[in-house]
Coordinates of C-alpha atoms in Angstrom, one line a residue:
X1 CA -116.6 17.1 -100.5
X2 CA -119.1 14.5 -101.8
X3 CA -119.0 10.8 -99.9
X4 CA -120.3 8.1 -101.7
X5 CA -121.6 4.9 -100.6
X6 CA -122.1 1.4 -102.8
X7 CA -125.9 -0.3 -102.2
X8 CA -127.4 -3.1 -104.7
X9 CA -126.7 -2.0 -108.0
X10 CA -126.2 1.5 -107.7
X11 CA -124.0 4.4 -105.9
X12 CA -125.6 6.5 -104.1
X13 CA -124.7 9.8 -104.7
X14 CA -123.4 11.9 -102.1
X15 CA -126.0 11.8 -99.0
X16 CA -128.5 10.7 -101.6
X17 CA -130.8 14.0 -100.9
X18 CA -129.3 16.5 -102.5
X19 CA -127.3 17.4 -105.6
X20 CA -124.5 20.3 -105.7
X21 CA -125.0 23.0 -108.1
X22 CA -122.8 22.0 -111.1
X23 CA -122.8 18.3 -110.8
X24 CA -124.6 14.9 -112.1
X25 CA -126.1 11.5 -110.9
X26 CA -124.6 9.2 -112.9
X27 CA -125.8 6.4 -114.8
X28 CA -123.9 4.3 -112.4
X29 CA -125.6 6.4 -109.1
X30 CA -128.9 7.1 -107.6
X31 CA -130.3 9.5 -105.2
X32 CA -132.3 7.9 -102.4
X33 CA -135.7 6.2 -103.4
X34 CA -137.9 8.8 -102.5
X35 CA -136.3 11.3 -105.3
X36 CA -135.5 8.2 -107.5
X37 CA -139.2 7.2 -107.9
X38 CA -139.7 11.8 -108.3
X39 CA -137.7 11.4 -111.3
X40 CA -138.8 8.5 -112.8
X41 CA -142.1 9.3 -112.0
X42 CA -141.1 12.5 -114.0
X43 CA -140.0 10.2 -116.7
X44 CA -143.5 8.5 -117.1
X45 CA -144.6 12.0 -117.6
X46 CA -142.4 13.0 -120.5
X47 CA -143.5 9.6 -122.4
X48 CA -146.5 8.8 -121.9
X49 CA -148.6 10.8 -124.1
X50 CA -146.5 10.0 -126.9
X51 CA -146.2 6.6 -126.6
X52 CA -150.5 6.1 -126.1
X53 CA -150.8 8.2 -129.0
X54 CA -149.6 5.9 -131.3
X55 CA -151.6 3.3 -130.2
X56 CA -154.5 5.6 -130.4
X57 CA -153.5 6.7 -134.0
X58 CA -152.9 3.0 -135.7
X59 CA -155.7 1.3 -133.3
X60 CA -153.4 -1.1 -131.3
X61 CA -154.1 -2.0 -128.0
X62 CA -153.3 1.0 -125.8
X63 CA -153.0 -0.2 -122.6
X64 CA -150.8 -3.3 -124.5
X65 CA -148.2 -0.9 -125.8
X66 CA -147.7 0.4 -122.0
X67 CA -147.1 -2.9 -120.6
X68 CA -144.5 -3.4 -123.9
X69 CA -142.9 -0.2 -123.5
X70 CA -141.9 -0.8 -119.5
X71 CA -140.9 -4.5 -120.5
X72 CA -139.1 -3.3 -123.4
X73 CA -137.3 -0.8 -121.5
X74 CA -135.9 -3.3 -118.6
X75 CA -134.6 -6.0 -121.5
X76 CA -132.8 -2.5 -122.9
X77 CA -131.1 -1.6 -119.3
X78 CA -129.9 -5.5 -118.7
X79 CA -128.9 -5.3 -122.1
X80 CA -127.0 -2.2 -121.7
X81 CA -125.5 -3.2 -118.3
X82 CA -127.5 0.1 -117.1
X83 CA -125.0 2.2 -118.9
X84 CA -127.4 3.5 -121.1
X85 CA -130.2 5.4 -119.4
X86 CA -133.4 5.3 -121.6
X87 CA -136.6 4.6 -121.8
X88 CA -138.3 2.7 -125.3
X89 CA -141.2 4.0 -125.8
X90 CA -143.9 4.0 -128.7
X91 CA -141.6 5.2 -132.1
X92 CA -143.7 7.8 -134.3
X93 CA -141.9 6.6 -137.3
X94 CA -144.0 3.0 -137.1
X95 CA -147.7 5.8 -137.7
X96 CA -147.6 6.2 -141.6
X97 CA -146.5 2.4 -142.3
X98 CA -148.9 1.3 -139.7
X99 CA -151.7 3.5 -141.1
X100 CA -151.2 2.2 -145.0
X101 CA -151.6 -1.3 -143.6
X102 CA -154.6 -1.3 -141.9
X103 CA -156.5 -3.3 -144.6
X104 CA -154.8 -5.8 -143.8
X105 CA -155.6 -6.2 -140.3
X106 CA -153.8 -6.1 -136.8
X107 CA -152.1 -9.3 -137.2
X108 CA -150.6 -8.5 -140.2
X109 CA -149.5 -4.6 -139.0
X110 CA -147.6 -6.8 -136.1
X111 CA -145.9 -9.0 -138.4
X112 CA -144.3 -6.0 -140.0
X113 CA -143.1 -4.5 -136.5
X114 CA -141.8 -7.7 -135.6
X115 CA -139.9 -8.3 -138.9
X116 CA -138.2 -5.2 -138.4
X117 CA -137.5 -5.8 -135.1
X118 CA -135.8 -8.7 -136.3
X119 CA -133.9 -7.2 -138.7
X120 CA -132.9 -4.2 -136.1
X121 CA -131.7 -6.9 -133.6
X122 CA -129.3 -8.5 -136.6
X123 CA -127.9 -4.9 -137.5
X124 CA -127.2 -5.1 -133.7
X125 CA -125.3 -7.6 -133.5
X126 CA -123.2 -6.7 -136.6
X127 CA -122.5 -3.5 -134.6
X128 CA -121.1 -4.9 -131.8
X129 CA -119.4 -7.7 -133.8
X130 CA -117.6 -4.9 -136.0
X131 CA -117.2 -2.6 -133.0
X132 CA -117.2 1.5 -132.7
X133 CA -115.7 1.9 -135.6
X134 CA -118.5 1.2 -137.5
X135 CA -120.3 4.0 -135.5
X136 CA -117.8 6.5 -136.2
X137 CA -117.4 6.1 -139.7
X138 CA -121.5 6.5 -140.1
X139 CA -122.1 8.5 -137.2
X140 CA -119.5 11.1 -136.9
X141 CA -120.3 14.3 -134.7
X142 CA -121.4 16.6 -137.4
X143 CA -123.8 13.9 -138.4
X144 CA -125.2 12.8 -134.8
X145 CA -125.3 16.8 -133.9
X146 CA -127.6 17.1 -136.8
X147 CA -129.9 14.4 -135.9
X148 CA -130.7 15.1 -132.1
X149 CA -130.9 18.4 -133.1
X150 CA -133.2 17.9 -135.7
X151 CA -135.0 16.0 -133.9
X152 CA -136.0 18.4 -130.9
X153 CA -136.3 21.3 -133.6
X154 CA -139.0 19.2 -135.5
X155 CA -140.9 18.5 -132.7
X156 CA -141.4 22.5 -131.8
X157 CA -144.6 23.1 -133.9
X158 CA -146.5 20.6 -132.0
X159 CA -145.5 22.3 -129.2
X160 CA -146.3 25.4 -130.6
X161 CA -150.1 24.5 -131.5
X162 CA -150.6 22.8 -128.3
X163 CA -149.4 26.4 -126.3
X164 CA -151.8 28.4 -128.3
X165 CA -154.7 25.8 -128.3
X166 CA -154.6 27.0 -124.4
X167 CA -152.2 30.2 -124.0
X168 CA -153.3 31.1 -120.5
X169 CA -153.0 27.3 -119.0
X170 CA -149.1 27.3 -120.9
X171 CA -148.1 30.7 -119.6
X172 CA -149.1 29.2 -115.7
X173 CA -147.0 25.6 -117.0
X174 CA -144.1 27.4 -118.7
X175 CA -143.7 30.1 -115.9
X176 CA -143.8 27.3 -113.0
X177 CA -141.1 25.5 -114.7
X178 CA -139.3 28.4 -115.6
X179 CA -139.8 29.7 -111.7
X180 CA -139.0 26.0 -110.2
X181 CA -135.9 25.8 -112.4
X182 CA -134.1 29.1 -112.0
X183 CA -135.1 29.8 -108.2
X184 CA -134.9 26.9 -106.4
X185 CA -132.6 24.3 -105.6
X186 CA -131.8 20.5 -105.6
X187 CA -134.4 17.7 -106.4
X188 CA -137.3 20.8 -106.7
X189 CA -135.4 22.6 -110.1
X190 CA -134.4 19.3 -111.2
X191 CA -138.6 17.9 -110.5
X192 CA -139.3 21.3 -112.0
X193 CA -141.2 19.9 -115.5
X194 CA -143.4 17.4 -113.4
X195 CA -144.0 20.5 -110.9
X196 CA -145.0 22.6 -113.9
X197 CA -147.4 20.4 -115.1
X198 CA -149.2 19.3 -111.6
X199 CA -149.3 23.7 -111.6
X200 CA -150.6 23.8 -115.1
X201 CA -153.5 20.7 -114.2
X202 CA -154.5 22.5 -111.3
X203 CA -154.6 25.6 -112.7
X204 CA -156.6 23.9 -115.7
X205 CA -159.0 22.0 -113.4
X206 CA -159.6 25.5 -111.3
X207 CA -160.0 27.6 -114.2
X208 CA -162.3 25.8 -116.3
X209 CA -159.6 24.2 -118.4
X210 CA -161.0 20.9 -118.0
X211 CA -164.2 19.8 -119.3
X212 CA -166.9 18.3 -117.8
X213 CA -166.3 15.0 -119.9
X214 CA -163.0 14.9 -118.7
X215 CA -164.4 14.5 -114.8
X216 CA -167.2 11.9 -116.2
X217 CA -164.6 9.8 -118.2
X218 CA -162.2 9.7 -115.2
X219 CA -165.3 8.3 -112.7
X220 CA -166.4 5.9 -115.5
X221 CA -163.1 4.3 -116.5
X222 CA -162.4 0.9 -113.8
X223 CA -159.5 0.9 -111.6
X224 CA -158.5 -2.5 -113.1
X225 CA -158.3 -4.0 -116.4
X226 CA -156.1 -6.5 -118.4
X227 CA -154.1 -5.5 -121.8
X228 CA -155.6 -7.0 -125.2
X229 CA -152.9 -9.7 -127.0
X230 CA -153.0 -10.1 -130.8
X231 CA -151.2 -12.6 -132.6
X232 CA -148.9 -11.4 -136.1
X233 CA -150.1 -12.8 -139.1
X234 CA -147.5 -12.2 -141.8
X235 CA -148.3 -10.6 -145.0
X236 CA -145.7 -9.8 -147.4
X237 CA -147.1 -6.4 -148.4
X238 CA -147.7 -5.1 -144.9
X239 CA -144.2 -6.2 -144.3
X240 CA -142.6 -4.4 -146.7
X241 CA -144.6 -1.1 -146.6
X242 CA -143.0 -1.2 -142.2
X243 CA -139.7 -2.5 -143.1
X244 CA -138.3 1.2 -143.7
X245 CA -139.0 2.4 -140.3
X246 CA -135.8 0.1 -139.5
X247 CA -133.7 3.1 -141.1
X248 CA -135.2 5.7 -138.4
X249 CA -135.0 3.3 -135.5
X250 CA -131.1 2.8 -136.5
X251 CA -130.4 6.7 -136.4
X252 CA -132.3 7.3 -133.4
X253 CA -131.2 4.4 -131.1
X254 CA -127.7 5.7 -132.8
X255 CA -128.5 9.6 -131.7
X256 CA -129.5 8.7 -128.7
X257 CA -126.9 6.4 -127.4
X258 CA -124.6 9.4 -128.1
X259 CA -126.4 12.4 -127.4
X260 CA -126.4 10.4 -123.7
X261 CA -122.8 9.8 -123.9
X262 CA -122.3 13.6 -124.5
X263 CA -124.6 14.7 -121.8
X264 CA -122.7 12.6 -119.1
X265 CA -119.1 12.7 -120.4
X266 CA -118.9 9.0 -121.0
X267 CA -117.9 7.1 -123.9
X268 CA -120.5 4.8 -124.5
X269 CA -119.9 3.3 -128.3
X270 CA -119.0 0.5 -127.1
X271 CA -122.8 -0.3 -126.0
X272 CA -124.4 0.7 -129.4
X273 CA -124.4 -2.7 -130.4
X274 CA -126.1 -4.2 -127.0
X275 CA -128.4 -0.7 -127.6
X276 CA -129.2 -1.7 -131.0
X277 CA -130.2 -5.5 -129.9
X278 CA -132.1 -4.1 -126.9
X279 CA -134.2 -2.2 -128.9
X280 CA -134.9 -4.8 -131.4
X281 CA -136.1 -7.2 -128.8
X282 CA -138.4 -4.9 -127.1
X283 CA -140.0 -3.9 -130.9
X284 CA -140.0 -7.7 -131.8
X285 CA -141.8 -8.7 -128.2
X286 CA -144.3 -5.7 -128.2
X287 CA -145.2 -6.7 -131.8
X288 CA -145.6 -10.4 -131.0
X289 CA -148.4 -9.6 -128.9
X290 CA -150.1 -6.6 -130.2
X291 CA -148.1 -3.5 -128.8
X292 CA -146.4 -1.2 -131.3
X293 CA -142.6 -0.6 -132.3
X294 CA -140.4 0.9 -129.8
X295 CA -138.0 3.4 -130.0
X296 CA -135.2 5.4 -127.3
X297 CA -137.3 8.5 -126.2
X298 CA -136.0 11.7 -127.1
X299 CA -138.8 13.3 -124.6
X300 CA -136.7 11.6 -121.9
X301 CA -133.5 13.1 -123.0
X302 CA -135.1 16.2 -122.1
X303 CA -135.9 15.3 -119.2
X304 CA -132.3 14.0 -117.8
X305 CA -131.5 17.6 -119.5
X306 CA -133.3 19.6 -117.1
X307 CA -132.7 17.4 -114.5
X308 CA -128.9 16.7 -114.8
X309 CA -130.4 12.9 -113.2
X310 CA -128.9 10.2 -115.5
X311 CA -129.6 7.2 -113.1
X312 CA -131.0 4.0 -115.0
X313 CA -132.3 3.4 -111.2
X314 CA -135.2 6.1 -112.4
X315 CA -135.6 4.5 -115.6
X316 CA -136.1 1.2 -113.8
X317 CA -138.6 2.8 -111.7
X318 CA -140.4 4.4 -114.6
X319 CA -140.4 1.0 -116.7
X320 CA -142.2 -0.9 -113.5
X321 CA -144.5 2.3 -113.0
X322 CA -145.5 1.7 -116.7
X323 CA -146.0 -2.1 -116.3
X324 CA -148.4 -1.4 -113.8
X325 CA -150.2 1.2 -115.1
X326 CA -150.8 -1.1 -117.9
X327 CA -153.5 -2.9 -115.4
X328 CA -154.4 0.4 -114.0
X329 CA -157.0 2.0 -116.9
X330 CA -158.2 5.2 -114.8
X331 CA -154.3 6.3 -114.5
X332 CA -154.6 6.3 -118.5
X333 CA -157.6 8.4 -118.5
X334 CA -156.2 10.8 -115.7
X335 CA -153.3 11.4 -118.3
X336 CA -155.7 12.0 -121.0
X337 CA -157.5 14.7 -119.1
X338 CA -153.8 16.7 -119.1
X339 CA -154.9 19.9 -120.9
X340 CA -153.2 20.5 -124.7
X341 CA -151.6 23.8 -123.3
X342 CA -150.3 22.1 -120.4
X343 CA -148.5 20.0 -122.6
X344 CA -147.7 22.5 -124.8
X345 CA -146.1 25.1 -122.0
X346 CA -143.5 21.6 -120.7
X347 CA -142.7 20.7 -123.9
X348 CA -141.9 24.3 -125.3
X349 CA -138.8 23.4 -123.0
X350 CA -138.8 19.8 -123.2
X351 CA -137.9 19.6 -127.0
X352 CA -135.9 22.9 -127.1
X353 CA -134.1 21.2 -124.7
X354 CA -133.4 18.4 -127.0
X355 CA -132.6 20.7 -129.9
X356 CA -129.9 22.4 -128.0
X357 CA -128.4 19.3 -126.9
X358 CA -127.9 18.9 -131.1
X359 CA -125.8 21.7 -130.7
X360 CA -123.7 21.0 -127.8
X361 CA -122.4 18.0 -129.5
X362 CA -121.2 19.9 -132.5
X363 CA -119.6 22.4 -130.0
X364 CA -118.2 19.8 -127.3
X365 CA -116.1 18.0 -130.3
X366 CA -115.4 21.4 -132.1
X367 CA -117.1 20.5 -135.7
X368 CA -115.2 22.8 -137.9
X369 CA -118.0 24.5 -140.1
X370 CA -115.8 26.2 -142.5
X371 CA -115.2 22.8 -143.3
X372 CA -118.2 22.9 -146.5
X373 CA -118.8 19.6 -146.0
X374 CA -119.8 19.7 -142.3
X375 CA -121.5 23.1 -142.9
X376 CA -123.7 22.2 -146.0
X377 CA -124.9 18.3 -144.9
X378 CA -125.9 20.0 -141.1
X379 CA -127.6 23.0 -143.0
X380 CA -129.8 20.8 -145.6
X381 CA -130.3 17.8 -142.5
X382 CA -131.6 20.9 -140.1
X383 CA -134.0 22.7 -142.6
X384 CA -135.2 18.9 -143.9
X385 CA -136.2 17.8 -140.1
X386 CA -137.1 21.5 -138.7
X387 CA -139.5 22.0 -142.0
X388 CA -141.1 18.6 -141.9
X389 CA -139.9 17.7 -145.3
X390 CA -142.1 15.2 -146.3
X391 CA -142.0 13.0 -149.4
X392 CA -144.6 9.9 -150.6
X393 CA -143.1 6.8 -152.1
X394 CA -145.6 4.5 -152.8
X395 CA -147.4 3.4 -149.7
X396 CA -144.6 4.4 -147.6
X397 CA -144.2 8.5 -146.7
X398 CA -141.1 9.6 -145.1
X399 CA -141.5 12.8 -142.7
X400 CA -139.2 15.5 -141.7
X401 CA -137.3 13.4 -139.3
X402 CA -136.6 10.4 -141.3
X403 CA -135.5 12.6 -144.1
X404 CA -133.7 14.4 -142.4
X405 CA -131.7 11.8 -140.5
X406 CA -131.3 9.4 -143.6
X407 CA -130.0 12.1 -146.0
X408 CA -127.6 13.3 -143.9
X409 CA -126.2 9.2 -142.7
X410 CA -126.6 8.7 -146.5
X411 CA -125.0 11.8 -148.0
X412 CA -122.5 12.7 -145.6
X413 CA -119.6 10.1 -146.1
X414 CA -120.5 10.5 -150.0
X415 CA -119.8 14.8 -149.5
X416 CA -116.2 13.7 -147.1
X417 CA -115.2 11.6 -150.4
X418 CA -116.5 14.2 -153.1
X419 CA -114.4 17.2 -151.0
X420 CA -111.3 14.9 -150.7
X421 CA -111.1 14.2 -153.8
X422 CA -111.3 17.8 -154.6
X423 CA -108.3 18.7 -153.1
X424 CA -107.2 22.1 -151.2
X425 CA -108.1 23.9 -154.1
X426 CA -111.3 22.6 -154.6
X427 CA -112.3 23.1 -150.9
X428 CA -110.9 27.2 -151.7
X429 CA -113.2 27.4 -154.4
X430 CA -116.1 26.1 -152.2
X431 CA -115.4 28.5 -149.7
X432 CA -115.1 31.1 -152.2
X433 CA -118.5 31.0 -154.0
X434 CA -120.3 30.2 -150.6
X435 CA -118.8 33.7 -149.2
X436 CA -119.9 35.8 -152.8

């Protein structure tokens, strides 16, 4: 029978060493440091080639946006109350707006992530002013089932091409964690992505997979180094062509929040608001000083997936792990060296994990889909964000994601009233010509 014991902030769970097939580690819990730091180390895995690339993509400050991210992320868990395990990193949906504003120059690109970082922290505090309700009326199952799932399903061709760019390297990284996961037990199956990818590195650097640049770079890149600040300059354009994003950072702070909530079997609506604010404060401090627009991480939903390890105390660690590496360039370039198919074999699993979670919501609160409503919103949502559906207004394009989350948010509650208005036999004649 499991003992627990209360030190600092956290419980320790059980002896702290090991975890019992079948159970969790709380939000509320921690293992003992050793494995904390193993999982959040784990964590700085899972994000941190997303949120450099970014950076890399619109020409911020990389090393900037690492410090903001592990800031960003500790505002979010005192914000939170650590009830809320996540980690902000850089969001993907800030790239296109970012991109069409370049001619206008860094300071104004930050202007427009800290406007909508504004704007995100207001929408949080009108959340948590109107209370859950709010959230279920927008955000019902069907709707937030769709949008993680979506989510993790879009993500699959880049794991896809990053597999085949290297299919021998991936086969080593999938099979390790594959292996790790399924035949051993305790912290080792639930390390088992960070094990697959130290496997798939080796295996990499053994085999040839590594080039010779990668080696030079390494040696060449100093041990210490200080992040590059940028002041916003606001431009009205630049502001307006970002300002969207807000919509995307909304649904997946929202999808987060209770994809989390679902995988630990705790209500946690009632921190949306403080989830919201969080997130708006870490985008509106990374953009005041040249780091880009944060967002929860879906790759660390995986993560806690495949670990069943929901302690903020490894988020904690993986925010002051970021912080430093920040100062710590050669880390950064070590990272960089990580071959495509190793990435590609870890997140084969990491985002089908996240896709799957998607459908565990819809099953845990028994969506009825002979309902046509639920059925046909989930169906267009899913092919939207798994296709990549991508449209061009303007300045501003809208990807798979974003289309995918918005039209569903936007269309759903407008489908509920449509069918009830029907009637019963509306709803018969639905059914009817969907079945012919």
């Amino acid at each position: 029978m499991r003992t627990s014991k209360t030190r600092s902030t956290w419980t320790i769970h059980g002896d702290g060493r090991r975890v019992s097939p079948g159970e969790v580690v709380a939000a509320h819990e921690r293992l003992n440091w050793p494995r904390t730091i193993g999982i959040g180390m784990q964590h700085v895995v899972a994000m941190f080639g997303a949120t450099l690339l970014v950076p890399t993509l619109t020409g911020f400050p990389v090393n900037t946006t690492l410090l903001f991210s592990g800031l960003g992320t500790i505002i979010f868990l005192v914000l939170t109350r650590n009830k809320v395990p996540s980690y902000l990193g850089s969001s993907f949906a800030f790239i296109a707006p970012l991109t069409a504003s370049q001619a206008y120059g860094v300071g104004a690109q930050l202007a427009g992530v800290v406007v909508t970082g504004l704007v995100l922290i207001a929408v949080g505090f009108i959340v948590q002013a109107a209370g859950r309700k709010i959230i279920d009326a927008v955000m019902p199952p069907a709707v937030t089932g769709a949008i993680v799932a979506l989510i993790g399903f879009n993500l699959a061709p880049t794991a896809v091409d990053n597999f085949q760019a290297q299919p021998w390297i991936a086969t080593i990284t999938l099979a390790s964690i594959l292996t790790v996961t399924v035949i051993t037990r305790g912290m080792a199956s639930r390390l088992s992505i960070l094990i697959g990818v130290i496997v798939g590195w080796v295996a990499a650097a053994l085999g040839g997979g590594l080039t010779d640049d990668a080696f030079e770079t390494i040696s060449q890149t100093p041990w210490l180094g200080l992040p590059q600040f940028h002041t916003p300059e606001f431009h009205l354009s630049a502001v307006l062509v970002t300002l969207p994003v807000l919509v995307v950072l909304i649904a997946e702070n929202v999808g987060h929040v209770k994809a989390v909530g679902e995988m630990t079997a705790t209500d946690l609506d009632d921190y949306q608001g403080r989830a919201l604010i969080g997130d708006g404060i870490a985008t509106t401090l990374a953009g005041s000083f040249g780091g880009s627009g944060t967002t929860t991480y879906a790759e660390n939903i995986g993560v806690m997936a495949a670990t069943k390890v929901y302690s903020t105390a490894a988020y904690w660690v993986a925010s002051i792990f970021a912080i430093a590496l920040a100062f710590i360039p050669k880390f950064g370039a070590i990272i960089f060296t990580i071959p495509a198919g190793v990435l590609g074999g870890a997140c084969l699993v990491l985002y089908g994990l996240i896709g799957m979670l998607g459908v565990r919501i819809w099953q845990d609160n028994r969506v009825d889909f002979t309902n046509p409503v639920n059925l046909t919103a989930a169906a267009v949502a899913m092919i939207a964000g798994v296709g990549n559906l991508t449209l061009t207004f303007g300045a501003i394009e809208l990807q798979g994601i974003a289309l995918g989350s918005v039209g569903i948010i936007v269309l759903y509650p407008l489908m509920r009233f449509a069918y009830s208005s029907m009637g019963e036999g509306g709803y018969d004649g639905f059914a009817r010509a969907g079945s012919q």
